[in-house]
Short mmCIF file of C-alpha atoms and ligand atoms in Angstrom, two decimals:
data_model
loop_
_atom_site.label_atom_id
_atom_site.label_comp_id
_atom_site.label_asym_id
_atom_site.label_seq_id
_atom_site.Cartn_x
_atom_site.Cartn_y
_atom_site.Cartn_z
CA UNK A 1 -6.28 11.28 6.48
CA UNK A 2 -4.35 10.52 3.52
CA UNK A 3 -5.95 8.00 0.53
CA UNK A 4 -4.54 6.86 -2.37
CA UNK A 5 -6.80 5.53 -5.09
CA UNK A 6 -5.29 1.71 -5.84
CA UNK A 7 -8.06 1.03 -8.34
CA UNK A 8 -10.89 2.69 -9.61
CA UNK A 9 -11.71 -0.12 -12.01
CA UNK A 10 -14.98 -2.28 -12.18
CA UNK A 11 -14.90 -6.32 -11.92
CA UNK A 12 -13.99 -6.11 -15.86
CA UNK A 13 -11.48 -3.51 -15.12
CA UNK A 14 -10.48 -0.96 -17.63
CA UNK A 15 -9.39 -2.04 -20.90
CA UNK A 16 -11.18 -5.21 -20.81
CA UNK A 17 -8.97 -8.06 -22.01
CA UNK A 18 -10.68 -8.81 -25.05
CA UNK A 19 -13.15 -5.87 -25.45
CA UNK A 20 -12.53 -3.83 -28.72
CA UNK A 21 -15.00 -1.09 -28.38
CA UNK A 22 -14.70 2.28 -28.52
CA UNK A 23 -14.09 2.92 -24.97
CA UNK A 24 -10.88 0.19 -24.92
CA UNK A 25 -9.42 0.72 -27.66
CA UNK A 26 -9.20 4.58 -26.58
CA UNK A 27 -7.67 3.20 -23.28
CA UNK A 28 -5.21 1.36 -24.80
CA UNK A 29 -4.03 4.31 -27.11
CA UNK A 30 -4.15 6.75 -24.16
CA UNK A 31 -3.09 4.47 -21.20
CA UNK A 32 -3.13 7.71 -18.30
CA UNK A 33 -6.18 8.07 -16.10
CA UNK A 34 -7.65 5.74 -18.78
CA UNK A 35 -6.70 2.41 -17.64
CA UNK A 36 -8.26 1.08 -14.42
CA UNK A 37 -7.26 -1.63 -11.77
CA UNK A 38 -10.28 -3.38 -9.56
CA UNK A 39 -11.10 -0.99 -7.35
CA UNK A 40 -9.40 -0.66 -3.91
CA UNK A 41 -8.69 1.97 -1.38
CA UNK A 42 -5.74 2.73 0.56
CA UNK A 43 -6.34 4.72 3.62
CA UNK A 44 -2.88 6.14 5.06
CA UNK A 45 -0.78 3.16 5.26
CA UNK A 46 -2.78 1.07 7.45
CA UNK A 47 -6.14 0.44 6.63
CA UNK A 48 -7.04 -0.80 3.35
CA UNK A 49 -10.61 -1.22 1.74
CA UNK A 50 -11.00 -4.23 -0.42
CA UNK A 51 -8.14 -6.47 -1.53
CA UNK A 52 -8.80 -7.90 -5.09
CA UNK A 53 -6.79 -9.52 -7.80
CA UNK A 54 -4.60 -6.22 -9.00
CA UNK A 55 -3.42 -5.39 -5.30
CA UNK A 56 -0.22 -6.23 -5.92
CA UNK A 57 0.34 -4.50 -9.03
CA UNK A 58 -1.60 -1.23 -7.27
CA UNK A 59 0.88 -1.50 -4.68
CA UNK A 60 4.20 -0.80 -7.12
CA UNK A 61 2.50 0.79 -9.56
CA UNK A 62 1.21 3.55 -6.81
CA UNK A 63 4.16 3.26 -5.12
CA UNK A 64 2.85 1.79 -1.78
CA UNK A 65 3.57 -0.72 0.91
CA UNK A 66 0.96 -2.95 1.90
CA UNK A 67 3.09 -4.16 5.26
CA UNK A 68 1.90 -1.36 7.34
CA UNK A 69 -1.79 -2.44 6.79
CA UNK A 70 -3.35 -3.51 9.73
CA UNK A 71 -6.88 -3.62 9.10
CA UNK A 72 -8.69 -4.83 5.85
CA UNK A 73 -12.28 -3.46 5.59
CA UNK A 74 -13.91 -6.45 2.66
CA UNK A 75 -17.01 -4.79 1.29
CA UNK A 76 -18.38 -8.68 -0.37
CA UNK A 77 -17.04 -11.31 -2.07
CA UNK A 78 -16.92 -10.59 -5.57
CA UNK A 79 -14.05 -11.14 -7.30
CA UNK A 80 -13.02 -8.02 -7.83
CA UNK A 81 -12.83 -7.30 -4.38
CA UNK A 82 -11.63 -9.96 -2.52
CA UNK A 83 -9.29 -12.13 -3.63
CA UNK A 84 -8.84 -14.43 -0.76
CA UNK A 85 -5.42 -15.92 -2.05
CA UNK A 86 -3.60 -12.69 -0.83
CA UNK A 87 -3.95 -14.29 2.16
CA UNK A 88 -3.17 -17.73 2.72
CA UNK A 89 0.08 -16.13 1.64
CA UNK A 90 0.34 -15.27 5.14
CA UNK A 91 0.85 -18.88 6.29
CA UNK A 92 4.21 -19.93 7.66
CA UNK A 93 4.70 -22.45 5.16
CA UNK A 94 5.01 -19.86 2.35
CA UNK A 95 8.08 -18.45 4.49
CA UNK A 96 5.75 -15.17 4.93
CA UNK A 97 8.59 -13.28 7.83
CA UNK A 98 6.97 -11.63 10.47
CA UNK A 99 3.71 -10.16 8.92
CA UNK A 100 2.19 -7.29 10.53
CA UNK A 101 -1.11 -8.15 12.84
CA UNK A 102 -3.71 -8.38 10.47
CA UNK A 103 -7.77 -7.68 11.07
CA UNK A 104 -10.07 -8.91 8.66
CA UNK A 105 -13.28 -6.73 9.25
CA UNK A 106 -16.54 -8.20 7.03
CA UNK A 107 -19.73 -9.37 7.00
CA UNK A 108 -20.93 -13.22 8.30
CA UNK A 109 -21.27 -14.34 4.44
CA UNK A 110 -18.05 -12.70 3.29
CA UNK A 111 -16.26 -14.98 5.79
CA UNK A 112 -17.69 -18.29 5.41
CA UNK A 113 -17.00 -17.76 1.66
CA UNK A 114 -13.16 -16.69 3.01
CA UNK A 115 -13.22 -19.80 4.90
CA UNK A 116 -14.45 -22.26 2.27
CA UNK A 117 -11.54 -20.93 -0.07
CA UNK A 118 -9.35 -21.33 2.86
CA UNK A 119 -10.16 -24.94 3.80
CA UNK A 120 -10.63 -25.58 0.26
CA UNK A 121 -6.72 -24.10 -0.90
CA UNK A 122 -5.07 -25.51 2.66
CA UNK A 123 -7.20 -27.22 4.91
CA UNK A 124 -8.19 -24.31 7.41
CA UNK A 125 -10.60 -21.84 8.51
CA UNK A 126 -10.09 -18.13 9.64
CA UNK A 127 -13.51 -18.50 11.32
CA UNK A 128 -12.00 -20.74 13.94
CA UNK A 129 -8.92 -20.53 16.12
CA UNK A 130 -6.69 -22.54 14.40
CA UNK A 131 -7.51 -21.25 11.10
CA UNK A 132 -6.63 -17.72 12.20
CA UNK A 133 -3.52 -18.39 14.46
CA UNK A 134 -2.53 -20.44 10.69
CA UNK A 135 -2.99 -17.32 8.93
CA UNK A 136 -1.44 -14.81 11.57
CA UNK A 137 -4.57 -13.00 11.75
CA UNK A 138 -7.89 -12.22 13.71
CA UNK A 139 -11.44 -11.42 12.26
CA UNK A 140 -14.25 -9.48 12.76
CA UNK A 141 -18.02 -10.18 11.53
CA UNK A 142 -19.22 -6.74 11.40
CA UNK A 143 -23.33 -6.62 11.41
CA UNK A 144 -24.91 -3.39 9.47
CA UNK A 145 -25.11 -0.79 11.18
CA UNK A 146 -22.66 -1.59 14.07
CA UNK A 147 -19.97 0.74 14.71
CA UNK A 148 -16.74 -0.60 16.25
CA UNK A 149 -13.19 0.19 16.76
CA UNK A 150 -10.06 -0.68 14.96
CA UNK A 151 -6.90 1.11 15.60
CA UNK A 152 -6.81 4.69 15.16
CA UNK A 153 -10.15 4.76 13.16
CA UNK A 154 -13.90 4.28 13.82
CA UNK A 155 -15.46 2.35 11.06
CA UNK A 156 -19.59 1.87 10.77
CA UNK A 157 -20.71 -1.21 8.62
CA UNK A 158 -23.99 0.01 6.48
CA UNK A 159 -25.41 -2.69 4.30
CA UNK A 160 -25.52 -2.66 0.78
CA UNK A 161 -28.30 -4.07 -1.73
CA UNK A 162 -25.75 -4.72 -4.10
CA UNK A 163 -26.01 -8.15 -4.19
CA UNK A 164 -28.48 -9.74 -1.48
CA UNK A 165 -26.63 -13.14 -1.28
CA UNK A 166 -23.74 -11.55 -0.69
CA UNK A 167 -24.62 -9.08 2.58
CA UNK A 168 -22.57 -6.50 1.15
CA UNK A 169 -21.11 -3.79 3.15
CA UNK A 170 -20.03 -0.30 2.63
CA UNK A 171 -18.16 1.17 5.07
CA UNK A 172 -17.37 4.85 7.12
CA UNK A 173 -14.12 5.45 8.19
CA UNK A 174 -13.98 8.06 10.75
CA UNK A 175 -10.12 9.22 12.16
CA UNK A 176 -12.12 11.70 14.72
CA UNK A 177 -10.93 14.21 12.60
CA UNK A 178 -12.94 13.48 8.87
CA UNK A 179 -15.45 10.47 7.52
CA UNK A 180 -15.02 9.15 4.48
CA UNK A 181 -17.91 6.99 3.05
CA UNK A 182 -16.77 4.30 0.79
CA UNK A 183 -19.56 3.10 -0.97
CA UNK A 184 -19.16 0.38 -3.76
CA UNK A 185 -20.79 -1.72 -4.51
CA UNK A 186 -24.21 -0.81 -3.95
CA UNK A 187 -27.16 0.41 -6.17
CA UNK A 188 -28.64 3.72 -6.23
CA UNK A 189 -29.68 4.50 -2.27
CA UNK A 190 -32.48 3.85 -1.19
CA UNK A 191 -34.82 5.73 1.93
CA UNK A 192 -33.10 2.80 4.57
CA UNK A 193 -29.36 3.71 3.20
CA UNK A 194 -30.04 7.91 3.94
CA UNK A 195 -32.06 6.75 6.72
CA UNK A 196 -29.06 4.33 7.92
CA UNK A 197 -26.41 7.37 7.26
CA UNK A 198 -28.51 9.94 8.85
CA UNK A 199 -27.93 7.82 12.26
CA UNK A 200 -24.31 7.30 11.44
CA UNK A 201 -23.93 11.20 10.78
CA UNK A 202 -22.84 13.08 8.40
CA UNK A 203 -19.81 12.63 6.08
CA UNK A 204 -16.70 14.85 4.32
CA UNK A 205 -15.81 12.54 1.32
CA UNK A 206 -18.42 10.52 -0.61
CA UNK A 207 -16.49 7.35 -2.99
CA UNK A 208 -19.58 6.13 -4.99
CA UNK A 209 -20.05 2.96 -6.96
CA UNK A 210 -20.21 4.88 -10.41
CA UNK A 211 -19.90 1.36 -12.52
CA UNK A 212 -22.15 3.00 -15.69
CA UNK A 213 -21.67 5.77 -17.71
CA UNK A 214 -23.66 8.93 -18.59
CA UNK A 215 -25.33 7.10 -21.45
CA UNK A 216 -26.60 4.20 -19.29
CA UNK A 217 -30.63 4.11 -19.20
CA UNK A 218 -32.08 4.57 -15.60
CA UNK A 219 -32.51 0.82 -14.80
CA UNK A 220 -34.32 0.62 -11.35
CA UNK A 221 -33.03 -3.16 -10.68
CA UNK A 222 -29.75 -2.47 -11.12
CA UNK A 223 -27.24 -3.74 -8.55
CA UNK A 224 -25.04 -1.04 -9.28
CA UNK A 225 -25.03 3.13 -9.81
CA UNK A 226 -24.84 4.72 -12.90
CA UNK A 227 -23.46 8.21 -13.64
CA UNK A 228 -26.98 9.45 -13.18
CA UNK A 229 -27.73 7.90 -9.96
CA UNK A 230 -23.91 9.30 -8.23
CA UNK A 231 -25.44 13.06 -9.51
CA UNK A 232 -28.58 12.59 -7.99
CA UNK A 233 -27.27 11.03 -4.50
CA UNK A 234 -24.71 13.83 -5.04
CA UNK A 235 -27.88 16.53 -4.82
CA UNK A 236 -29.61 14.17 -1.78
CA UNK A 237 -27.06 13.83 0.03
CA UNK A 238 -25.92 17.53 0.25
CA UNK A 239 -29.51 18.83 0.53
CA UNK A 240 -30.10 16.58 3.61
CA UNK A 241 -27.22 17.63 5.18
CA UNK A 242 -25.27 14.43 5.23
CA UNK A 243 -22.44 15.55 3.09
CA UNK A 244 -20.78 18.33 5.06
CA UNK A 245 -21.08 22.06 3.65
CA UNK A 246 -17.14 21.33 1.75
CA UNK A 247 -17.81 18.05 1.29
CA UNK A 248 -17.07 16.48 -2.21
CA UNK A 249 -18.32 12.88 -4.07
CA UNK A 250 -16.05 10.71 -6.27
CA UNK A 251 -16.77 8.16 -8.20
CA UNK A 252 -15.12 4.74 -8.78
CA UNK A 253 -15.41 1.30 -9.90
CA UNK A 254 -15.88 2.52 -13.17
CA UNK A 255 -16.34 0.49 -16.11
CA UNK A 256 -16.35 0.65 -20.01
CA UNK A 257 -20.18 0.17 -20.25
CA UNK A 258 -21.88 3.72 -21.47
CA UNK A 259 -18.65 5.73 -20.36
CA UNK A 260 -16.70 7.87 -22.23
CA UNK A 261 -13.15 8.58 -21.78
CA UNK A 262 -11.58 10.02 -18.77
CA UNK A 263 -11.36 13.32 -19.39
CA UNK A 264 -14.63 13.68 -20.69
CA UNK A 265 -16.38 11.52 -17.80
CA UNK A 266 -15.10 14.24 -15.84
CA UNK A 267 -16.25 17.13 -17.86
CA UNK A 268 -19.50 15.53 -17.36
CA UNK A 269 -19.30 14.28 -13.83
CA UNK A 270 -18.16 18.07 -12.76
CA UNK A 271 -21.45 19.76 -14.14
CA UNK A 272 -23.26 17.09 -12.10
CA UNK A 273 -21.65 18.01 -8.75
CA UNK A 274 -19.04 15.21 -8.40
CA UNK A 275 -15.39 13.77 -10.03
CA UNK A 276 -13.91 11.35 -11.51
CA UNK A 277 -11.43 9.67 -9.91
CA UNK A 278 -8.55 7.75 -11.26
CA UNK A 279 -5.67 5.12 -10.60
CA UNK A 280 -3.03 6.08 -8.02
CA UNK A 281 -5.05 8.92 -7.34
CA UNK A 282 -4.32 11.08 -3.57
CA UNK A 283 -5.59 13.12 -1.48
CA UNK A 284 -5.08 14.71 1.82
CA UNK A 285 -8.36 15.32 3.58
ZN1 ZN B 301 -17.36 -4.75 -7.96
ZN1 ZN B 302 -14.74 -2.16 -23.92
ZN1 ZN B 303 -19.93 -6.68 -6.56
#
């Protein structure tokens, strides 16, 4: 299984437009591992995990072709993650040639708020027939905890308290070979997530919601992790045996807020049992 980072970046991404602290203005100097697209993953050519406003821009500036995907995994609908105009683009009328089938896999709530942009923008719905056959594409409403097929890959829904009104999803992609959990947004876990993982079995790769930095206060209520919270789940998840025995965490969707710069976020992040990771970066698992 090959992945290639597109984004790493929180909603604000990384430098913020207008932000002059510390953290920015660094990023802006530096540029490298320092600047940060919305965060999106690319899983070999054809399966792609969130498509937000930079997608696009990921796509050259990684290098990639985004005509091979075939499935799109949609954790919520945030902005940062779903930017719903990428595909209207696939209507006829925008002389779109021969698009590759396309699966939209999300919750219930993600796709009605697809479809109201849809009907909105051009006057149809991907949760009906004609909507889809208008946007070349089919749909799936994936309930937590269901497991279901979509070409080469298994992928199981888990939900995500990350935002309630939202029925957020994280997802495990499984090639029958390795399991990657992607799991952004979401807050620190909780005793249903391990509980909901333990059932779904036990993982290689860990890519954690990591949206605050090592000098972010423990906030219980948070709707997101902090670099505290990935170290701890880190320790959990390999001392219940849900992270296999060679299995590593990363973390993305970072943002400015408490972080320092890369280099040192991963100073930091390796003494705690996890990494960094950055734009356009790959791996081979
Ligand atoms: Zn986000
Ligand atoms: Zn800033
Ligand atoms: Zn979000």
């Amino acid at each position: 299984m090959h992945l290639t980072f597109l984004g790493t970046g929180a909603a604000t991404s990384v430098p913020l437009a207008f932000c002059r602290c510390a953290h920015c203005t660094a990023a802006r100097k530096t540029g490298g591992k320092n600047i940060r697209r919305r965060s999106s993953l690319l899983i070999n050519d054809d399966l792609l995990i969130d498509l937000g406003p930079d997608a696009v821009q990921a796509m050259f500036a990684c290098g990639k072709d985004l005509t091979a995907v075939r499935t799109v995994l949609i954790t919520h609908a945030h902005s940062d993650h779903f930017d719903p105009g990428h595909f209207t683009t696939r209507m006829a009328e925008y002389a779109c040639e021969d698009p590759a089938p396309l699966l939209i896999c999300c919750s219930k709530t993600s796709l009605r708020v697809l479809s109201d942009y849809t009907e909105r923008e051009e006057g149809i719905r991907p949760d009906d027939n004609a909507g889809r056959t208008g946007l070349r594409l089919s749909v799936h409403a994936c309930a937590a905890g269901e497991t279901f097929a979509c070409g080469k890959y298994h992928v199981t829904a888990l939900y995500s308290r990350h935002d309630p009104s939202k029925d957020s999803r994280v997802y495990i992609v499984d090639d029958d070979r390795v399991r990657v959990l992607y799991a952004t947004d979401m807050p620190a876990p909780d005793e249903a997530f391990y509980q909901a993982l333990a059932a779904a079995g036990p993982v290689d790769l860990v890519i954690a919601d990591h949206t605050y930095g090592p000098g972010m206060p423990d906030r219980p209520d948070s709707a997101h992790m902090s670099a505290h919270d990935v170290a701890r789940m880190a320790k959990k998840l390999s001392a219940l045996g849900l992270l296999r025995p060679e299995g590593q965490v990363w973390a993305t969707h970072i943002s400015h807020e408490h972080t320092p710069v890369h280099d040192e976020l991963e100073a930091f992040a390796a003494r705690n049992g996890y990494h960094a990771a950055w734009d356009g970066l790959e791996m081979e698992l």
